mmCIF file of C-alpha atoms and ligand atoms in Angstrom:
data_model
loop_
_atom_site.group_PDB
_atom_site.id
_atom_site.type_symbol
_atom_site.label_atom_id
_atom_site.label_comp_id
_atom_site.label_asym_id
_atom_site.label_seq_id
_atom_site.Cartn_x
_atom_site.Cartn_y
_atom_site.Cartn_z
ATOM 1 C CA UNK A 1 0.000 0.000 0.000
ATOM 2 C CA UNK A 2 1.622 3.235 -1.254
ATOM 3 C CA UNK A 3 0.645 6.197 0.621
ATOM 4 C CA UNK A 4 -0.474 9.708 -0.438
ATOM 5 C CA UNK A 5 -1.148 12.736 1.810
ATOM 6 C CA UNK A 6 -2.260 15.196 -0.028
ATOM 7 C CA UNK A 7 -1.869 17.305 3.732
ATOM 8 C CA UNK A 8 0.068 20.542 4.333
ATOM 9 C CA UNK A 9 1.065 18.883 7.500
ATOM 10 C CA UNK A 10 1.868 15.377 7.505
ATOM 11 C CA UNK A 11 5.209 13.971 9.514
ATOM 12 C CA UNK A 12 7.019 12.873 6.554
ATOM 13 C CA UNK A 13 5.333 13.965 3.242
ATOM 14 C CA UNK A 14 3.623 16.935 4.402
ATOM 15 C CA UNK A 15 3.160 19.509 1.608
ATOM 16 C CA UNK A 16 4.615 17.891 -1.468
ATOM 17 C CA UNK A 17 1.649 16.902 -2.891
ATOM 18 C CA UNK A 18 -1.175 19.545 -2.061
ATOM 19 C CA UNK A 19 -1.126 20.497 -6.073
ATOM 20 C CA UNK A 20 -3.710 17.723 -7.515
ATOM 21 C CA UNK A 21 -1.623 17.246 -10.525
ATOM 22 C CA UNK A 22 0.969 16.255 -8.729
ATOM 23 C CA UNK A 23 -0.392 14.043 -6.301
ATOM 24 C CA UNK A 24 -2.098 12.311 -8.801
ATOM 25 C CA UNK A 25 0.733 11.864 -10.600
ATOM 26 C CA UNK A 26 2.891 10.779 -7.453
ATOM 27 C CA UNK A 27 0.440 7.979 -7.242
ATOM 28 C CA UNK A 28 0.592 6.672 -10.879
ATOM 29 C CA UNK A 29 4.256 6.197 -10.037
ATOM 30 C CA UNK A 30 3.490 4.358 -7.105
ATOM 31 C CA UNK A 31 1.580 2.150 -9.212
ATOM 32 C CA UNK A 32 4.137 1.859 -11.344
ATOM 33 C CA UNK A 33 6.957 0.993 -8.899
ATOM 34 C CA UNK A 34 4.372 -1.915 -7.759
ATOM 35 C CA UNK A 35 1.947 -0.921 -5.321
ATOM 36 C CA UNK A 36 -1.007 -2.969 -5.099
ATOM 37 C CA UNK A 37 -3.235 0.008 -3.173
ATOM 38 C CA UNK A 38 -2.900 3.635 -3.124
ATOM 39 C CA UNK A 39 -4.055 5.224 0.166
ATOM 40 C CA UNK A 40 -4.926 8.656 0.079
ATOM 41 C CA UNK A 41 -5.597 11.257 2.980
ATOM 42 C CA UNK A 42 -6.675 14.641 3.164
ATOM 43 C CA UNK A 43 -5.965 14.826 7.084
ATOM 44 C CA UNK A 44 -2.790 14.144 9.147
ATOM 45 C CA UNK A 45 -2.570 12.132 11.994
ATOM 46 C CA UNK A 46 0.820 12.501 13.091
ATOM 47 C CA UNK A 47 1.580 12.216 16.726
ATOM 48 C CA UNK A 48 2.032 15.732 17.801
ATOM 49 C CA UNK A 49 -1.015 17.851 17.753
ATOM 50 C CA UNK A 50 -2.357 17.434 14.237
ATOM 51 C CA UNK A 51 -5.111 19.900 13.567
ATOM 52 C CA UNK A 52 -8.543 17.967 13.075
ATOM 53 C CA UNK A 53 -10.245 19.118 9.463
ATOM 54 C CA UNK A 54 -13.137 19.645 8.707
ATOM 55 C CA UNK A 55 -14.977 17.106 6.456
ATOM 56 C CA UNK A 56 -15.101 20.062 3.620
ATOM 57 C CA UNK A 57 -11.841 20.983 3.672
ATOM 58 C CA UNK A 58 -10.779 17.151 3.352
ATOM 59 C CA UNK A 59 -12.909 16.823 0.322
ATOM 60 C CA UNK A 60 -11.461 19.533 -1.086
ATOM 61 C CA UNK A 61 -7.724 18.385 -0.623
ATOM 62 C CA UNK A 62 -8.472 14.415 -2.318
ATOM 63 C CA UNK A 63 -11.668 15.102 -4.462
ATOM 64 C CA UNK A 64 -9.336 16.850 -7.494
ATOM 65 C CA UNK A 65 -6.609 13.895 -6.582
ATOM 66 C CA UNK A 66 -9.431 11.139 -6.918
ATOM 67 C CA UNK A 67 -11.226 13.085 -10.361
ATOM 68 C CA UNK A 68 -7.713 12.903 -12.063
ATOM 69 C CA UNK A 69 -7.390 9.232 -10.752
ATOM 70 C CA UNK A 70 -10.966 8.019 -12.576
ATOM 71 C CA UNK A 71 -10.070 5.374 -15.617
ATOM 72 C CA UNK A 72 -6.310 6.246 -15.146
ATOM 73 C CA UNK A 73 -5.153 3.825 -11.679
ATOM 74 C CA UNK A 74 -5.799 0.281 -11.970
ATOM 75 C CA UNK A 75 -4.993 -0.527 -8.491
ATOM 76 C CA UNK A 76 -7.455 0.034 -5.962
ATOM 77 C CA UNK A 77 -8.052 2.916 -3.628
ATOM 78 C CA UNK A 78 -8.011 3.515 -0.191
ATOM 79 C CA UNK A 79 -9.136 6.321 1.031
ATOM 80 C CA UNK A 80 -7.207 7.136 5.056
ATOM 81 C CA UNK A 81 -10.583 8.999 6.678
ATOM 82 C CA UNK A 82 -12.605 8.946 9.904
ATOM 83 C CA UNK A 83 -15.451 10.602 8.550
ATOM 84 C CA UNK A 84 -18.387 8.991 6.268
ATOM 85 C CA UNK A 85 -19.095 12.394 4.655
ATOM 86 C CA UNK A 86 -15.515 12.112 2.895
ATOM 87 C CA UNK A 87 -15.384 8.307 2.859
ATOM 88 C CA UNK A 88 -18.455 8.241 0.788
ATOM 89 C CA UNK A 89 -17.665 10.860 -2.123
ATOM 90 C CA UNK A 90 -14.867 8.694 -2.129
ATOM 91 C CA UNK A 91 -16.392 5.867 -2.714
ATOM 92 C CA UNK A 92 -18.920 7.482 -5.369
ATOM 93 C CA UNK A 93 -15.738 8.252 -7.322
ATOM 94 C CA UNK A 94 -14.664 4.665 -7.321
ATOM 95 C CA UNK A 95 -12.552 4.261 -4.201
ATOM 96 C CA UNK A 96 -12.692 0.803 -2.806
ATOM 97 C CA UNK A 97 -10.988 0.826 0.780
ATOM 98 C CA UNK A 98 -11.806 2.480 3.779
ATOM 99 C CA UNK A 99 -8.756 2.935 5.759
ATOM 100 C CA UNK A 100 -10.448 4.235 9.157
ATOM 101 C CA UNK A 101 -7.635 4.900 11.853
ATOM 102 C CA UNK A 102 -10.498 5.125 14.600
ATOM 103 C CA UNK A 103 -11.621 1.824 13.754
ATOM 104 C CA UNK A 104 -15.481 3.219 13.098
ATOM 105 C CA UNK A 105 -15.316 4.853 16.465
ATOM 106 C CA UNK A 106 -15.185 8.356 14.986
ATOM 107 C CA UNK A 107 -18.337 8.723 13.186
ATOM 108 C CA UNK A 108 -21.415 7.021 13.962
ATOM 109 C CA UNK A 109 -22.200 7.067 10.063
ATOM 110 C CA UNK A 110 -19.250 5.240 8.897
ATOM 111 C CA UNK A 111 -20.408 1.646 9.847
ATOM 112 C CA UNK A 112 -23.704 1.809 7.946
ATOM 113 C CA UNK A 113 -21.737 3.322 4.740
ATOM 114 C CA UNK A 114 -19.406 0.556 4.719
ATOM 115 C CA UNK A 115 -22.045 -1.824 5.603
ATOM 116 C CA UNK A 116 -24.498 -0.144 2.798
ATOM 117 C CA UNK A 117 -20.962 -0.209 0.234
ATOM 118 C CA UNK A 118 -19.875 -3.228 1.016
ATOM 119 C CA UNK A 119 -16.499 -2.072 0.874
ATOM 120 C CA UNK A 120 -12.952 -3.453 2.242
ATOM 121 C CA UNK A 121 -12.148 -1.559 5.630
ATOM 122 C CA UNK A 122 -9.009 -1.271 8.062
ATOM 123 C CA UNK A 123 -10.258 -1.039 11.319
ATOM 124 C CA UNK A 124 -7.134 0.299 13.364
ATOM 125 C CA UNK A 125 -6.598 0.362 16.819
ATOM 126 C CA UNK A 126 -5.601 3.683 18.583
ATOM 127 C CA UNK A 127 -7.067 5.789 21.753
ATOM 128 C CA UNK A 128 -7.760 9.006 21.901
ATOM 129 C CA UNK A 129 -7.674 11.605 18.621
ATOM 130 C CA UNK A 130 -4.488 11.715 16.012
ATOM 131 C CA UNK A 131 -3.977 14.853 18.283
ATOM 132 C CA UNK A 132 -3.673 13.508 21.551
ATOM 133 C CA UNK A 133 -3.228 9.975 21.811
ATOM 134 C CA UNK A 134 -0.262 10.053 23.046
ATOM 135 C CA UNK A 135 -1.675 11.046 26.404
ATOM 136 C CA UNK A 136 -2.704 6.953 26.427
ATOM 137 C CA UNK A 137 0.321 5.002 25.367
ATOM 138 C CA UNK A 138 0.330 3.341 28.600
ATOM 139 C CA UNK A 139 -0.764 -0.806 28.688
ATOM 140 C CA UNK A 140 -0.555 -2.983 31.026
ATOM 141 C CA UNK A 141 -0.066 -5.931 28.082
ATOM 142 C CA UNK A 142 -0.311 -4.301 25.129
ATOM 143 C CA UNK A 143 -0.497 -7.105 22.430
ATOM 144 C CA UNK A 144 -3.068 -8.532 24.884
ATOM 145 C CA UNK A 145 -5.100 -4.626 24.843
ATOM 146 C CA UNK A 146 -4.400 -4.357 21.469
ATOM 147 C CA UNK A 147 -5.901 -7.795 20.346
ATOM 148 C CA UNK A 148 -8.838 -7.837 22.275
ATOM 149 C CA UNK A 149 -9.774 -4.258 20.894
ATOM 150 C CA UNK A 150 -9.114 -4.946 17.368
ATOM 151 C CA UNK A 151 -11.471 -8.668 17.739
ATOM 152 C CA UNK A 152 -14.067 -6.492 19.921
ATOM 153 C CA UNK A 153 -14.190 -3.799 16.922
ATOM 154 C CA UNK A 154 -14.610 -6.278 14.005
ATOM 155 C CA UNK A 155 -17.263 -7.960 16.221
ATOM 156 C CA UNK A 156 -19.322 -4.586 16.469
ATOM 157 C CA UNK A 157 -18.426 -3.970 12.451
ATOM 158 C CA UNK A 158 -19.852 -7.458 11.616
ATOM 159 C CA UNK A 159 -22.817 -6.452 13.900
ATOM 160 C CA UNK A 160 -23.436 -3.504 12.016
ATOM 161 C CA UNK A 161 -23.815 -5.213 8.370
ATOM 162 C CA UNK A 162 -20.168 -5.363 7.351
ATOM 163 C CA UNK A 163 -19.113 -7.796 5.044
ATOM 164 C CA UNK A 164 -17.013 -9.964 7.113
ATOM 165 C CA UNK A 165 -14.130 -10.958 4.384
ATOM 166 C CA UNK A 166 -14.364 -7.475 4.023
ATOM 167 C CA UNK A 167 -12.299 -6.040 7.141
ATOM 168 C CA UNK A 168 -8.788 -5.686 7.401
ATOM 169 C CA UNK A 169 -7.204 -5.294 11.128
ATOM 170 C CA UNK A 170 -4.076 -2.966 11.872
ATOM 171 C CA UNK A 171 -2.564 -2.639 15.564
ATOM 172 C CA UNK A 172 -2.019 0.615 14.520
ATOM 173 C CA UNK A 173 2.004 1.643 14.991
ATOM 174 C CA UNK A 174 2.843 4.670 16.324
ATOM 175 C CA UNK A 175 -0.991 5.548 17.514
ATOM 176 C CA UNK A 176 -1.092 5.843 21.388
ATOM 177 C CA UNK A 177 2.494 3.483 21.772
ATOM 178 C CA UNK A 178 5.735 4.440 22.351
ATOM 179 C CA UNK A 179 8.089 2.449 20.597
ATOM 180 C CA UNK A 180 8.424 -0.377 22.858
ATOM 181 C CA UNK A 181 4.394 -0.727 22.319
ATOM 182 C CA UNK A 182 5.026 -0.779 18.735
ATOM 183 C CA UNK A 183 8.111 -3.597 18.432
ATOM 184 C CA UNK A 184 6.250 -5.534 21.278
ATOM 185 C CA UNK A 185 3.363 -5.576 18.319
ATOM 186 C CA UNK A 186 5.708 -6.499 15.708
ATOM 187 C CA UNK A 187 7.062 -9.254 17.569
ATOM 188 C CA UNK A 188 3.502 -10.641 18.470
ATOM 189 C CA UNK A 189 2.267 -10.458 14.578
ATOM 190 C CA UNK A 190 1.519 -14.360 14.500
ATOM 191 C CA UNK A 191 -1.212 -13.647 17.545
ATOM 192 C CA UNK A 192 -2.778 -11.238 15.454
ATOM 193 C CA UNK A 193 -2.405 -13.105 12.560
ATOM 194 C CA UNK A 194 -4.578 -15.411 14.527
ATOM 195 C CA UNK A 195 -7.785 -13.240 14.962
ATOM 196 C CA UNK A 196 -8.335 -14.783 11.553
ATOM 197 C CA UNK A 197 -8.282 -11.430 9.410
ATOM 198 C CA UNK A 198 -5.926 -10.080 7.078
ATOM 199 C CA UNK A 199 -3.195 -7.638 8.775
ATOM 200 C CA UNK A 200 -2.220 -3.955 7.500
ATOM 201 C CA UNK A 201 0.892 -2.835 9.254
ATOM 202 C CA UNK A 202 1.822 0.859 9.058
ATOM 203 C CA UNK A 203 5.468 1.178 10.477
ATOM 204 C CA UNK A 204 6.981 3.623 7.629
ATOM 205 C CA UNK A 205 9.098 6.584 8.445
ATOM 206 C CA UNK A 206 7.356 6.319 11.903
ATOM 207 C CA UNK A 207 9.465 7.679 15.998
ATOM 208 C CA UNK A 208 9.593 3.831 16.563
ATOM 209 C CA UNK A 209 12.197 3.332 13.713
ATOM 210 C CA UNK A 210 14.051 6.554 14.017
ATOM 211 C CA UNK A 211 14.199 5.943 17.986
ATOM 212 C CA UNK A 212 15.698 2.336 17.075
ATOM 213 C CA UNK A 213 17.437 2.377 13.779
ATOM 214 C CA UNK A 214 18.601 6.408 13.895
ATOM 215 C CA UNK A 215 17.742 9.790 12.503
ATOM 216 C CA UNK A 216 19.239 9.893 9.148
ATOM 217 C CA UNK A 217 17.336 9.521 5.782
ATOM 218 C CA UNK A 218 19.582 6.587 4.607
ATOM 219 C CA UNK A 219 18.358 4.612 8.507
ATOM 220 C CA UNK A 220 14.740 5.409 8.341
ATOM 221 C CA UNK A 221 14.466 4.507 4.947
ATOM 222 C CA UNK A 222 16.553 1.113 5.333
ATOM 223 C CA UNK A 223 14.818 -0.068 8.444
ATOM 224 C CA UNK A 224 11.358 0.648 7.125
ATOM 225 C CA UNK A 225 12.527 -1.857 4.510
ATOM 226 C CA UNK A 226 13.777 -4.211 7.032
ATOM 227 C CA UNK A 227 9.952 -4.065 9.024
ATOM 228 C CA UNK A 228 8.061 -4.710 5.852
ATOM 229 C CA UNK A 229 10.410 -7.805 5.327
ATOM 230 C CA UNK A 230 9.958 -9.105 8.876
ATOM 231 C CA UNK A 231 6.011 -8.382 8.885
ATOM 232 C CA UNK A 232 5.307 -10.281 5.790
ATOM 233 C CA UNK A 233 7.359 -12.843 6.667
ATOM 234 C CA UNK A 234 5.054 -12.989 9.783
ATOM 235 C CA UNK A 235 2.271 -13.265 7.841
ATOM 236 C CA UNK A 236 1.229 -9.460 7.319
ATOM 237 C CA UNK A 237 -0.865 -9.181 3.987
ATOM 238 C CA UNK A 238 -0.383 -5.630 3.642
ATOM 239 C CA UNK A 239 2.769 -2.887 4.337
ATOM 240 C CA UNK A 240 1.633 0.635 3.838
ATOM 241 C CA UNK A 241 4.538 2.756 3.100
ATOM 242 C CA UNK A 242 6.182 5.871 1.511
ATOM 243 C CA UNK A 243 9.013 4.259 -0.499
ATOM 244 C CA UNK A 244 7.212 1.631 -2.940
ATOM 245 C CA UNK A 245 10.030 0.487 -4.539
ATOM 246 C CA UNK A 246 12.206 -0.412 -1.013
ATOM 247 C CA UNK A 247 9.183 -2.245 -0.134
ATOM 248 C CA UNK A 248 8.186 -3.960 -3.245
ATOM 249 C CA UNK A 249 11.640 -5.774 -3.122
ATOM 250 C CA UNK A 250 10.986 -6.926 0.588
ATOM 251 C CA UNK A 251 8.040 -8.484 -0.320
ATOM 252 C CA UNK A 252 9.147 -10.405 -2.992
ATOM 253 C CA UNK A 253 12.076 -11.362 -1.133
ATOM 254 C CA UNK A 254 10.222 -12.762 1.841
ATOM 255 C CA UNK A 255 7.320 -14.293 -0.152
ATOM 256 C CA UNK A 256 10.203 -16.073 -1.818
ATOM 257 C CA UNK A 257 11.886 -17.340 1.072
ATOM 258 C CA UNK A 258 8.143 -18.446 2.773
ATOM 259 C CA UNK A 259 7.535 -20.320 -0.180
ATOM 260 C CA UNK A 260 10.462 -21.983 -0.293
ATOM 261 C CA UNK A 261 9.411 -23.629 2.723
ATOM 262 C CA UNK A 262 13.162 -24.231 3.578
ATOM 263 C CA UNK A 263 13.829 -26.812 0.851
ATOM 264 C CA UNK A 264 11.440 -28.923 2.282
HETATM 265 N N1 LIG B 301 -0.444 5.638 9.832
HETATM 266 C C1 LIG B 301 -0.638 6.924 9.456
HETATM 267 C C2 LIG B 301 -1.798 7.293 8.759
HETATM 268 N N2 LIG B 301 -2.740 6.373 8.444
HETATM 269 N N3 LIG B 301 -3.513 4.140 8.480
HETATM 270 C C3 LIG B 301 -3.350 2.858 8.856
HETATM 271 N N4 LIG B 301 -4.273 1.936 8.559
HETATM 272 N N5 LIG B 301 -2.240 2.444 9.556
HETATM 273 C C4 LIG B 301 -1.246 3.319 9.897
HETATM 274 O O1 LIG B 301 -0.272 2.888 10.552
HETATM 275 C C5 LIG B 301 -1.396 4.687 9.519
HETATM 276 C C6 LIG B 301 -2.564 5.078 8.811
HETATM 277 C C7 LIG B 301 0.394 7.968 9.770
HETATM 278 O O2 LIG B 301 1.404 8.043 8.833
HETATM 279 P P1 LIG B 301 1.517 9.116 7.617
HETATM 280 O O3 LIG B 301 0.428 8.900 6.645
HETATM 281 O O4 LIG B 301 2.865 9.043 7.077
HETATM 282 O O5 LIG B 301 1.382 10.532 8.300
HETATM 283 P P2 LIG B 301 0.150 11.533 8.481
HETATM 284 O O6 LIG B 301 -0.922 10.840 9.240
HETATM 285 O O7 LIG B 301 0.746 12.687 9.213
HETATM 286 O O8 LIG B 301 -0.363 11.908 7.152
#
């Protein structure tokens, strides 16, 4: 999953592609270097106060991005939103994925639109807002917290009408964790693997790799490689990331070493 913000403000993209033309051509090169989905988001969530926007403005920032888009991508969409009002313009221009970081909690209408859509959707687990959850990063067991939220959430989605094949779970790196929260999740990918649903992990460019692996472009970059590797090789369907390319070759290289099945 190649991501585009097309956000003033986002943590490691912010700005570059506000112009539509560019954004939309950002993510036919995405395509191109192999991405299977293109995420797009009009609002940041990054950790330290991100400004909440309101559902106009957001449809102004990916509507242009998602006109341009029509008949041209051939991967599908997913468009990163907590409200229904821009998830379903969205999906009347042809978007197919809901990526929802508050796991329906946001908006009440959201779980009837997906429902109603049938759509995929990533249910994600954080607490609190994108602009203070880091006020909660604090668990007693977090793989434990984090697994019984994420099972209790596709429960309630399932309860409202969605398609069950449909949802996608994320433990949601970065959101509400310090970075021991998030390796501790990395490490425990098998257990989630186990709730039975496909797994999105979103660990690119994020404080838990520059707190582990170091500050400089050439680290973050490299280690973001190094976690998509690791999480599809535990079993992780998708890796949504900035660098396509990086990642494309980590997935083929795990894939290729799972289905080896060690010479057996
Ligand atoms: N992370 C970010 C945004 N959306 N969606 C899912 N499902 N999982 C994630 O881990 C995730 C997400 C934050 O990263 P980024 O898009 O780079 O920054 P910003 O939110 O500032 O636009």
């Amino acid at each position: 999953m190649g991501v585009l913000n097309v956000t003033p403000d986002s943590f490691s993209d912010g700005g570059r592609y506000v112009d539509p033309r560019r954004a939309a051509d950002h993510a036919l090169e995405r395509e191109a270097a192999g991405a299977a989905i293109i995420d797009i988001g009009g609002e940041s969530t990054r950790p330290r106060g991100a400004r909440e926007v309101p559902a106009e403005i957001e449809i102004e920032r990916i509507m242009p991005v998602l006109k341009r888009l029509e008949g041209r991508l051939r991967v599908p969409i997913s468009i990163d939103t907590r409200k229904a009002a821009v998830a379903r313009v969205a999906l009347d221009v042809g978007a197919a994925i809901v990526n929802d970081v508050s796991a329906l909690n946001a908006d009440p209408a959201m779980a009837p639109l997906v429902a109603a859509r049938k759509c995929a959707v990533v249910l994600m687990h954080m607490r609190g807002g994108p602009a203070d959850h880091m006020k909660f990063a604090h668990y007693r067991d977090v793989v434990g917290e984090v697994e019984a939220f994420l099972s209790s959430r596709a429960r309630d989605a399932i309860r409202a009408g969605v398609v069950p094949s449909r949802i996608i779970l994320d433990p949601g790196l970065g959101f509400a964790k310090q970075a021991r929260h998030s390796l501790a999740l990395l490490g425990a990918l098998p257990r989630l693997r186990a709730l039975g649903y496909p797994i999105l992990v979103g660990a690119s460019r994020k404080g838990f790799i520059r707190a582990t692996a170091g500050t400089d472009a050439a680290a973050i970059e490299s280690a973001t490689t190094a976690v998509s590797a690791i999480a599809i090789a535990a079993g992780v369907a998708i890796v949504r990331v900035h660098d396509v390319a990086s990642a494309v070759a980590a997935v083929k290289m795990a894939a290729a070493i799972k289905s080896s099945n060690g010479g057996v």
